[in-house]
Tab-separated table of N, CA and C in Angstrom:
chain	number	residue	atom	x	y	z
A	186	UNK	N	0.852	-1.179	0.000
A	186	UNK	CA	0.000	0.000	0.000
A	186	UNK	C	0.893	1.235	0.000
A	187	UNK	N	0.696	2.168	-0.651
A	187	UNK	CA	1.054	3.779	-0.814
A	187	UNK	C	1.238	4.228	0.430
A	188	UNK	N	2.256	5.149	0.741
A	188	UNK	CA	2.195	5.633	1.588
A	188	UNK	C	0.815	6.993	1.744
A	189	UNK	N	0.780	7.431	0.408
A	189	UNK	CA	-0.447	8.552	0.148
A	189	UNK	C	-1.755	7.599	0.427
A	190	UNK	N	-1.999	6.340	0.122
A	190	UNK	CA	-3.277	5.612	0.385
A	190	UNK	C	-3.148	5.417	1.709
A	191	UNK	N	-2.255	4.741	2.748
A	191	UNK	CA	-2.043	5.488	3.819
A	191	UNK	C	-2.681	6.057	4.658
A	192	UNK	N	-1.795	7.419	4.131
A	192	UNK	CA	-2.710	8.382	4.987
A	192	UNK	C	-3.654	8.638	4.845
A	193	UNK	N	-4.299	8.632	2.877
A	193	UNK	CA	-6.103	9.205	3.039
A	193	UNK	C	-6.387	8.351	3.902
A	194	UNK	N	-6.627	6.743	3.900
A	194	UNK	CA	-7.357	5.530	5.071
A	194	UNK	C	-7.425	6.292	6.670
A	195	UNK	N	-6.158	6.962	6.770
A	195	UNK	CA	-6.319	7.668	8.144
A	195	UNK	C	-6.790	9.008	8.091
A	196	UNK	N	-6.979	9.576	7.056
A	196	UNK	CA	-8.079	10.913	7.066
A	196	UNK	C	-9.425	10.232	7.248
A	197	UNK	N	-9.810	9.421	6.366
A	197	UNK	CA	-11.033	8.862	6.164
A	197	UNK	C	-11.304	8.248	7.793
A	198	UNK	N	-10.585	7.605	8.288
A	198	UNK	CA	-10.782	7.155	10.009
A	198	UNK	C	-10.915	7.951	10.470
A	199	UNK	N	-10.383	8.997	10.709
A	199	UNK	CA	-10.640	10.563	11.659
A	199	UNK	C	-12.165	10.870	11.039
A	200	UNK	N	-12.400	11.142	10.162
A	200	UNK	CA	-13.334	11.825	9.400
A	200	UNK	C	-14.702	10.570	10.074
A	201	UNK	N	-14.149	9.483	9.916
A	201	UNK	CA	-15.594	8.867	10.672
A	201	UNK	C	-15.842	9.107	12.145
A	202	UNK	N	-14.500	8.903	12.363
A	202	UNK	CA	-14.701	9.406	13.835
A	202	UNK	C	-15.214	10.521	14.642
A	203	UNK	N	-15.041	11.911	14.048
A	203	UNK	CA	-16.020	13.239	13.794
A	203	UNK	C	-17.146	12.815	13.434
A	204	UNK	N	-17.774	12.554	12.423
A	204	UNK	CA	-19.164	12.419	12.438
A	204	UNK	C	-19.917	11.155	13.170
A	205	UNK	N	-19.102	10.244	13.451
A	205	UNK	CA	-19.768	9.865	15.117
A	205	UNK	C	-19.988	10.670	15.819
A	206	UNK	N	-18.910	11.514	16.261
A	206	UNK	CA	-19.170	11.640	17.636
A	206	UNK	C	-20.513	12.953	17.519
A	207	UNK	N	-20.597	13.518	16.120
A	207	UNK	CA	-21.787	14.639	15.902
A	207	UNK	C	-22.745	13.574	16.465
A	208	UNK	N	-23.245	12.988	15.406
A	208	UNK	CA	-24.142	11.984	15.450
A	208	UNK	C	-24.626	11.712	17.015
A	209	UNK	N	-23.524	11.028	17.902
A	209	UNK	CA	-24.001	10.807	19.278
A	209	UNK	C	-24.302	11.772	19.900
A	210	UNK	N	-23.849	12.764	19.542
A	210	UNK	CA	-24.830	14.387	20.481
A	210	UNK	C	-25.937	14.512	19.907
A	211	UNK	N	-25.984	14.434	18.204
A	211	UNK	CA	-27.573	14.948	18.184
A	211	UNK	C	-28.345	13.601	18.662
A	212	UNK	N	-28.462	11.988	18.387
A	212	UNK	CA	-28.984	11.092	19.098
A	212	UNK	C	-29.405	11.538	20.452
A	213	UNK	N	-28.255	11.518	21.531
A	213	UNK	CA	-28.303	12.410	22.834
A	213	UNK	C	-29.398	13.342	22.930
A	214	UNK	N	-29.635	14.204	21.992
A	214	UNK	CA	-30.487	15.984	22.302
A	214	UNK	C	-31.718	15.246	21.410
A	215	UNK	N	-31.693	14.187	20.814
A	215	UNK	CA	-33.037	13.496	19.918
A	215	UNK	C	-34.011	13.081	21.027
A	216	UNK	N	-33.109	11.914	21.528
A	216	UNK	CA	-33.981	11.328	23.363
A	216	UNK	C	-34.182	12.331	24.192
A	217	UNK	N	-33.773	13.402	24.895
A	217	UNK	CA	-34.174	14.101	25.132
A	217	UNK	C	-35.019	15.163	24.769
A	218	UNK	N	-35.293	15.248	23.414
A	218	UNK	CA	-36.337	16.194	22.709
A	218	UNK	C	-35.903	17.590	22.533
A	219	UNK	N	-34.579	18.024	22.589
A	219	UNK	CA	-33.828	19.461	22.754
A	219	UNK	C	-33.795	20.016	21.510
A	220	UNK	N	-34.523	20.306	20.535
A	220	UNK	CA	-34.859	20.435	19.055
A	220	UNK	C	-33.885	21.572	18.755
A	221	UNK	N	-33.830	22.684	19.791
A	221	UNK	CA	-32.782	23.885	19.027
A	221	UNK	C	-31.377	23.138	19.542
A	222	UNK	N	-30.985	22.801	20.423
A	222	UNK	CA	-29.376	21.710	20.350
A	222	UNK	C	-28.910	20.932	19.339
A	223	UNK	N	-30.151	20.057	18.534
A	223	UNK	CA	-30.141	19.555	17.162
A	223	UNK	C	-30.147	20.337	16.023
A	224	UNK	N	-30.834	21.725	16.502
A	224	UNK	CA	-30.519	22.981	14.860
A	224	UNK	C	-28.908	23.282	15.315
A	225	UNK	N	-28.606	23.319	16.215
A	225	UNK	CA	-27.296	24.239	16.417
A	225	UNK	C	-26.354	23.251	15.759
A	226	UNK	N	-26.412	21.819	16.153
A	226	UNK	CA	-25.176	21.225	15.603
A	226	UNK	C	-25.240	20.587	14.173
A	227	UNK	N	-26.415	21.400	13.306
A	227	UNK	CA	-26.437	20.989	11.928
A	227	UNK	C	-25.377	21.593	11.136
A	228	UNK	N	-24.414	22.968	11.316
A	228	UNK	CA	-23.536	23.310	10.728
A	228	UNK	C	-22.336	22.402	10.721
A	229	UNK	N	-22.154	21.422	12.124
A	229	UNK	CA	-21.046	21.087	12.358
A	229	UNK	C	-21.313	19.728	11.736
A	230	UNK	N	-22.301	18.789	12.076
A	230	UNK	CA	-22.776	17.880	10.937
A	230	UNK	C	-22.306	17.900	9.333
A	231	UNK	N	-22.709	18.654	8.730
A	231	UNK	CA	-22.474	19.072	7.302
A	231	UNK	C	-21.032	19.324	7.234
A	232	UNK	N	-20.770	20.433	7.946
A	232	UNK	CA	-19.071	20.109	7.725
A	232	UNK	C	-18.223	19.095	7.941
A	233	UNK	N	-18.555	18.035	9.075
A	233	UNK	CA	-18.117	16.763	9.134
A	233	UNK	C	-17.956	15.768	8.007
A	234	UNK	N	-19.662	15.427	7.287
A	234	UNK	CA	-19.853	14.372	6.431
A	234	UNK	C	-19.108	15.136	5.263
A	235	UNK	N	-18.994	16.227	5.027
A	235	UNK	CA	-18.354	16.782	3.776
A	235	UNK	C	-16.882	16.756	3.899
A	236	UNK	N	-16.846	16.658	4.812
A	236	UNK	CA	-15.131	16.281	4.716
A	236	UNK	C	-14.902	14.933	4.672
A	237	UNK	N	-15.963	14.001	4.995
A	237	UNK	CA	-15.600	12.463	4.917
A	237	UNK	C	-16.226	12.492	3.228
A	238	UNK	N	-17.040	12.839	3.151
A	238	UNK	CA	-17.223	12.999	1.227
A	238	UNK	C	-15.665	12.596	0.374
A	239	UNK	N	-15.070	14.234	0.915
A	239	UNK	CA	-14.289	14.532	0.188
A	239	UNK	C	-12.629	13.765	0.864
A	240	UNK	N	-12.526	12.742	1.566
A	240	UNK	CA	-11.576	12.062	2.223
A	240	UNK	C	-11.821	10.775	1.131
A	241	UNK	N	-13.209	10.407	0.940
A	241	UNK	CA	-13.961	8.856	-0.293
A	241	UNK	C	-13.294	9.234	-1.280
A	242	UNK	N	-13.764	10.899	-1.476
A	242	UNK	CA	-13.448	10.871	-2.844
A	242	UNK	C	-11.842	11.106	-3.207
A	243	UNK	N	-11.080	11.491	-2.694
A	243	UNK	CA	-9.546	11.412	-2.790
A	243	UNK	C	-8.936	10.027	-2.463
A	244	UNK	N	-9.691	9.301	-1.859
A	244	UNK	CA	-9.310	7.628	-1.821
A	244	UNK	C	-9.557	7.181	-2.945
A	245	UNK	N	-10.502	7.159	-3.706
A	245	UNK	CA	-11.106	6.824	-5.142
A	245	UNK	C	-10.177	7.219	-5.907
A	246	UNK	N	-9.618	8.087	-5.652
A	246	UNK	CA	-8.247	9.292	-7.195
A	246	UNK	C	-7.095	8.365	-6.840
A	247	UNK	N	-7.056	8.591	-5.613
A	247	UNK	CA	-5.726	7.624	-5.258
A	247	UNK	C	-5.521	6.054	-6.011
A	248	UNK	N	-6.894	5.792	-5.713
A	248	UNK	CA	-7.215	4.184	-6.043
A	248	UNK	C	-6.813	3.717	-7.375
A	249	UNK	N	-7.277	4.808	-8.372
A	249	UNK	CA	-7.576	4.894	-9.830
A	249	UNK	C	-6.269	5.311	-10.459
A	250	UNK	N	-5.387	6.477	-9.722
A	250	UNK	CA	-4.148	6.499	-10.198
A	250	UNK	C	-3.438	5.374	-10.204
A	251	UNK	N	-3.290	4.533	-9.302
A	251	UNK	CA	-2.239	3.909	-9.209
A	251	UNK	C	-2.755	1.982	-9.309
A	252	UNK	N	-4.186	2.481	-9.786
A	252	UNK	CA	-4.851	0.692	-10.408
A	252	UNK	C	-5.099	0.152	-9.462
A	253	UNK	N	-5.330	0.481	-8.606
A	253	UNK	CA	-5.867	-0.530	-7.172
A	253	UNK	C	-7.610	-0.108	-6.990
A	254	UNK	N	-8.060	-0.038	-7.125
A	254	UNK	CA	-9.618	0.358	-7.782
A	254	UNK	C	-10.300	-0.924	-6.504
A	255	UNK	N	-9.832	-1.948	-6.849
A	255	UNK	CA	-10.486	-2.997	-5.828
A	255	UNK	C	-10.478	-3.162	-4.461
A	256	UNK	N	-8.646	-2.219	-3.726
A	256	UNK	CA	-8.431	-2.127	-2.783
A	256	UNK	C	-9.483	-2.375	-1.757
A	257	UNK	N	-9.629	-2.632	-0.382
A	257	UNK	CA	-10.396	-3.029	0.336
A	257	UNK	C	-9.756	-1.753	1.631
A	258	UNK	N	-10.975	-1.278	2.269
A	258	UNK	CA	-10.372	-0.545	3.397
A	258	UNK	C	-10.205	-1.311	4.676
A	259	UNK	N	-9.291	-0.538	5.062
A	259	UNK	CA	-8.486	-0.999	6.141
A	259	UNK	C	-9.487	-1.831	7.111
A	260	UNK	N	-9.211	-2.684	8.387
A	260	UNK	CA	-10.513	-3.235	9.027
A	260	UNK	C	-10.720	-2.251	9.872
A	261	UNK	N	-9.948	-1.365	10.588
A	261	UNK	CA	-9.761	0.084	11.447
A	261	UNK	C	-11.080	0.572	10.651
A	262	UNK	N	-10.735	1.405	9.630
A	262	UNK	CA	-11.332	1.916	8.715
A	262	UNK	C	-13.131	1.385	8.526
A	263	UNK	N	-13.108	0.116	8.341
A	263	UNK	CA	-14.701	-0.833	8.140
A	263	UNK	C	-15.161	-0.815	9.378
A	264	UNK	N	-14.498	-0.990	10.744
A	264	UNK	CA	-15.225	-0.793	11.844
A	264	UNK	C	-15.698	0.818	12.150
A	265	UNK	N	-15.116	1.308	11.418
A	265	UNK	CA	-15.579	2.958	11.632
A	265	UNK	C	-16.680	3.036	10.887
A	266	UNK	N	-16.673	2.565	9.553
A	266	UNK	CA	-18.006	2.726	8.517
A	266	UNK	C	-19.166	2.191	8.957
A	267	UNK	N	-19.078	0.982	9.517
A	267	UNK	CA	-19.754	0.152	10.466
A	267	UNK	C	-20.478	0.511	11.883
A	268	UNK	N	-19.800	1.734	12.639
A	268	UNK	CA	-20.091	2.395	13.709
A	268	UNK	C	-21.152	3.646	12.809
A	269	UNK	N	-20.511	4.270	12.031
A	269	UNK	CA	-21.081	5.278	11.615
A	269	UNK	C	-22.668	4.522	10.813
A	270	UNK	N	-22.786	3.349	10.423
A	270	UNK	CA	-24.149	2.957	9.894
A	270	UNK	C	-25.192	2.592	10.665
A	271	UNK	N	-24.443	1.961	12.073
A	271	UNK	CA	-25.596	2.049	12.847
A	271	UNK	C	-25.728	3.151	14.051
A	272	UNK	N	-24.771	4.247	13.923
A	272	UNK	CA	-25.009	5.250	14.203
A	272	UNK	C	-26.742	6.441	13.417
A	273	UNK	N	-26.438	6.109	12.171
A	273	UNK	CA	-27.206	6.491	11.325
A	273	UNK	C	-28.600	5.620	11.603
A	274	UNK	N	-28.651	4.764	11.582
A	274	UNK	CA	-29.997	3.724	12.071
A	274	UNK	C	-30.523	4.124	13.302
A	275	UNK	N	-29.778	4.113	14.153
A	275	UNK	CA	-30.526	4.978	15.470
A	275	UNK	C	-30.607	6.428	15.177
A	276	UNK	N	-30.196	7.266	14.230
A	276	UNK	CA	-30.310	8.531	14.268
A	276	UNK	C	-32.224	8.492	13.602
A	277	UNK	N	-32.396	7.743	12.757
A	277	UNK	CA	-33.423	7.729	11.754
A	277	UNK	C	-34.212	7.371	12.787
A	278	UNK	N	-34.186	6.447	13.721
A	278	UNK	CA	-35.532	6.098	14.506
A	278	UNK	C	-35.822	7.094	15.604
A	279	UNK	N	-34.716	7.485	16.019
A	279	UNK	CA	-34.828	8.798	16.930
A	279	UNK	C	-35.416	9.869	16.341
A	280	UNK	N	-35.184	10.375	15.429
A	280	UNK	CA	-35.771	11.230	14.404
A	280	UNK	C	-36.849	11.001	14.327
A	281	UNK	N	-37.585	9.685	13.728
A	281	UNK	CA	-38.816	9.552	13.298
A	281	UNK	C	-39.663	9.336	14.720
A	282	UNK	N	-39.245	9.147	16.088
A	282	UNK	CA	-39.696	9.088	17.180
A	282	UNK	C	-40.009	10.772	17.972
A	283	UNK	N	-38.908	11.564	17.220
A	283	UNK	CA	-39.581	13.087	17.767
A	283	UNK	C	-40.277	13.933	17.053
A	284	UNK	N	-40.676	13.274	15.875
A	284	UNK	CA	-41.764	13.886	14.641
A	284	UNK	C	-42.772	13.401	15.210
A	285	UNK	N	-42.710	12.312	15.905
A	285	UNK	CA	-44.231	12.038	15.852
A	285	UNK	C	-44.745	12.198	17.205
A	286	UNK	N	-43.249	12.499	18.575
A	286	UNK	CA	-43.308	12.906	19.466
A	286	UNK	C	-44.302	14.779	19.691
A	287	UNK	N	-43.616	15.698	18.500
A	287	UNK	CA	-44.321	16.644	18.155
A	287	UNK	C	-45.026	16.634	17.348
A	288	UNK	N	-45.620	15.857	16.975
A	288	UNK	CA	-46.972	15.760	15.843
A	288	UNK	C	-48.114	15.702	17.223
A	289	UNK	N	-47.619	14.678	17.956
A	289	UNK	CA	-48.606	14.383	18.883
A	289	UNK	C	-48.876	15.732	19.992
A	290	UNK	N	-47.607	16.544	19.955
A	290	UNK	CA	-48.282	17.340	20.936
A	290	UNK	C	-49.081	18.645	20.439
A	291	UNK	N	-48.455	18.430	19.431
A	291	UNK	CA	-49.548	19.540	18.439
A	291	UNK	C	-50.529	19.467	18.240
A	292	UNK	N	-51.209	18.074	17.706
A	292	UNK	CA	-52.751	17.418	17.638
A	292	UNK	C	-53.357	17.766	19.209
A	293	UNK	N	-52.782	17.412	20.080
A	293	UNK	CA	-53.202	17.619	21.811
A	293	UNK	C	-53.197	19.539	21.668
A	294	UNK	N	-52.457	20.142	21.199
A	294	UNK	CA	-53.212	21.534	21.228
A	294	UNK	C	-54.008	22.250	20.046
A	295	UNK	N	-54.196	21.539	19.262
A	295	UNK	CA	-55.150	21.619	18.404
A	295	UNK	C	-56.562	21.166	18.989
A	296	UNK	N	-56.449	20.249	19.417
A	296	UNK	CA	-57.460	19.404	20.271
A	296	UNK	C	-57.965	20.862	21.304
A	297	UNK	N	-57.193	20.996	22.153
A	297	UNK	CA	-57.435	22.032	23.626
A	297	UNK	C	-57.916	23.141	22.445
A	298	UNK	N	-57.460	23.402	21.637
A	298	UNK	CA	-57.965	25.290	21.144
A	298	UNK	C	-58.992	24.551	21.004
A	299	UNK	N	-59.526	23.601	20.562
A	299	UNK	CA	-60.959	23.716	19.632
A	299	UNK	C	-61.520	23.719	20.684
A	300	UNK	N	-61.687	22.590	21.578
A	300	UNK	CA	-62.655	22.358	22.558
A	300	UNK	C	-62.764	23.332	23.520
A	301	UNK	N	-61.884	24.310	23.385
A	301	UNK	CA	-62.133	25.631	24.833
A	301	UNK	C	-62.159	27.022	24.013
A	302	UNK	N	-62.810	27.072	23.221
A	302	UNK	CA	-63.059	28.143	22.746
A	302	UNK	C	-63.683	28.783	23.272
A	303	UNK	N	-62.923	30.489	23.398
A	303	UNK	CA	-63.521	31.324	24.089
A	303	UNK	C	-64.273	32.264	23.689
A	304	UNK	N	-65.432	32.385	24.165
A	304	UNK	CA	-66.550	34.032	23.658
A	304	UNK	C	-67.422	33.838	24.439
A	305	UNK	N	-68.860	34.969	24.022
A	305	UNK	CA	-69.672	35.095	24.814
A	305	UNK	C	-71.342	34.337	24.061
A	306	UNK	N	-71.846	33.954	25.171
A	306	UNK	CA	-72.776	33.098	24.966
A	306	UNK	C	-74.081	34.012	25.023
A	307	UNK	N	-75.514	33.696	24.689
A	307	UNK	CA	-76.501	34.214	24.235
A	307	UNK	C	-77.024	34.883	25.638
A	308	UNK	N	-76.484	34.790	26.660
A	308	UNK	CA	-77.159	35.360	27.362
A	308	UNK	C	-76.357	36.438	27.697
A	309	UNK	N	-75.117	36.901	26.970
A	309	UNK	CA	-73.803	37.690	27.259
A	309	UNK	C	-72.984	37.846	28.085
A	310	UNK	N	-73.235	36.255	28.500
A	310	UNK	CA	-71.851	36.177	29.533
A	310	UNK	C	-70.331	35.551	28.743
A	311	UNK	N	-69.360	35.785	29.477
A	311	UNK	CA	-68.605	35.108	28.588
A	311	UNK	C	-67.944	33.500	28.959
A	312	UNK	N	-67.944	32.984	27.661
A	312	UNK	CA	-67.932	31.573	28.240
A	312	UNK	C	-66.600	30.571	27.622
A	313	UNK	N	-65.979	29.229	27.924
A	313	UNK	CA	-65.461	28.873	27.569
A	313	UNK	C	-65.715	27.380	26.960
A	314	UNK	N	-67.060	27.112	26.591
A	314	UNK	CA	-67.518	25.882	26.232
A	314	UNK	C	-67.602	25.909	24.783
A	315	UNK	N	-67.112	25.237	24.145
A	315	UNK	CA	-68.017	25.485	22.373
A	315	UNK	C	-69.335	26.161	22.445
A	316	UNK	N	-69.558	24.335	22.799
A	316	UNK	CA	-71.196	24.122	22.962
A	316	UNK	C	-71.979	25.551	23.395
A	317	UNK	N	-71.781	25.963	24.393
A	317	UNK	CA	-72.593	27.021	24.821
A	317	UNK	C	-72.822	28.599	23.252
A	318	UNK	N	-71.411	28.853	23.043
A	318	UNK	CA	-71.287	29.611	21.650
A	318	UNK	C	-72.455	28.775	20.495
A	319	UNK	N	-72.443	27.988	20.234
A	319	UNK	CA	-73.669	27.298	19.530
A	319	UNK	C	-75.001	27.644	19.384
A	320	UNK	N	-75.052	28.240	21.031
A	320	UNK	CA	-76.573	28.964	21.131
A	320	UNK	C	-76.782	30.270	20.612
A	321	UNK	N	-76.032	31.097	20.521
A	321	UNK	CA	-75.689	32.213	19.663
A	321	UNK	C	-76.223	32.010	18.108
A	322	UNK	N	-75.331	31.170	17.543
A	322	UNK	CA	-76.153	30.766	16.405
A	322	UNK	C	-77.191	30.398	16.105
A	323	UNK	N	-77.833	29.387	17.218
A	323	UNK	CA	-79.338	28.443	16.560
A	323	UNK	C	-80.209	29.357	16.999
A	324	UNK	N	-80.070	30.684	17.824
A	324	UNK	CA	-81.403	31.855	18.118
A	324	UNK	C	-81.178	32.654	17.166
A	325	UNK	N	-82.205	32.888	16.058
A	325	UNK	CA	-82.052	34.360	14.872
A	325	UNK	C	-82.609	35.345	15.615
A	326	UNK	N	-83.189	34.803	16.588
A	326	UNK	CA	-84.167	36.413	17.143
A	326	UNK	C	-83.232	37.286	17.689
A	327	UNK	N	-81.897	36.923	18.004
A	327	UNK	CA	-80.890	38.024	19.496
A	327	UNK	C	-80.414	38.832	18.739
């Protein structure tokens, strides 16, 4: 092996190793439900995986210059890719567990506005029942 193939294999290891460790904070702030802790560390996310992008893709140039195209990464290297996939698998269920964590609490105040709607009822008091606002409507005579 190259000494330049080498070192990308050990950029590319660092580079997984950064976007683990993103990954396990936003997981972390996912279970806990901390939604602006998860906006904050989306810059550092993106800059992570884009540098492991661009670590693949200089392994690939490397690969292709010098005919090793088939090369196999390091096992260092596969246990990192390997951490980072089921890193990603728990990120997706965590994710899809606080969408529906806030779907649900939204429906629950959608729910509360409707059913406590506030105004005044036919006799002009003011009230907080639907139902009672109802009577307003079904009298044309008031």
């Amino acid at each position: 092996m190259s000494a330049a193939l080498n070192r990308q294999d050990n950029q590319i290891l660092r580079s997984f190793q950064k976007v683990c460790r993103v990954l396990e904070k936003e997981n972390d702030f996912l279970s806990e439900l901390k939604f602006q802790k998860i906006a904050d560390l989306l810059p550092s996310k993106q800059k992570e995986i884009t540098a492991l992008e661009s670590a693949l893709v200089e392994r690939a140039k490397i690969l292709a210059e010098t005919g090793q195209q088939d090369a196999p990464l390091p096992t260092d290297v596969e246990k990192a890719a390997q951490a980072f996939k089921d890193l990603i698998a728990t990120n997706q269920e965590k994710l899809q567990n606080a969408v529906e964590t806030q779907n649900s609490v939204i429906q629950l105040i959608l729910e509360a506005a409707q059913e406590s709607t506030t105004g005044y009822a036919a006799s002009g008091h003011y009230v907080q029942d639907q139902r009672a606002q109802g009577a307003m409507t079904l009298r044309s005579d008031v």
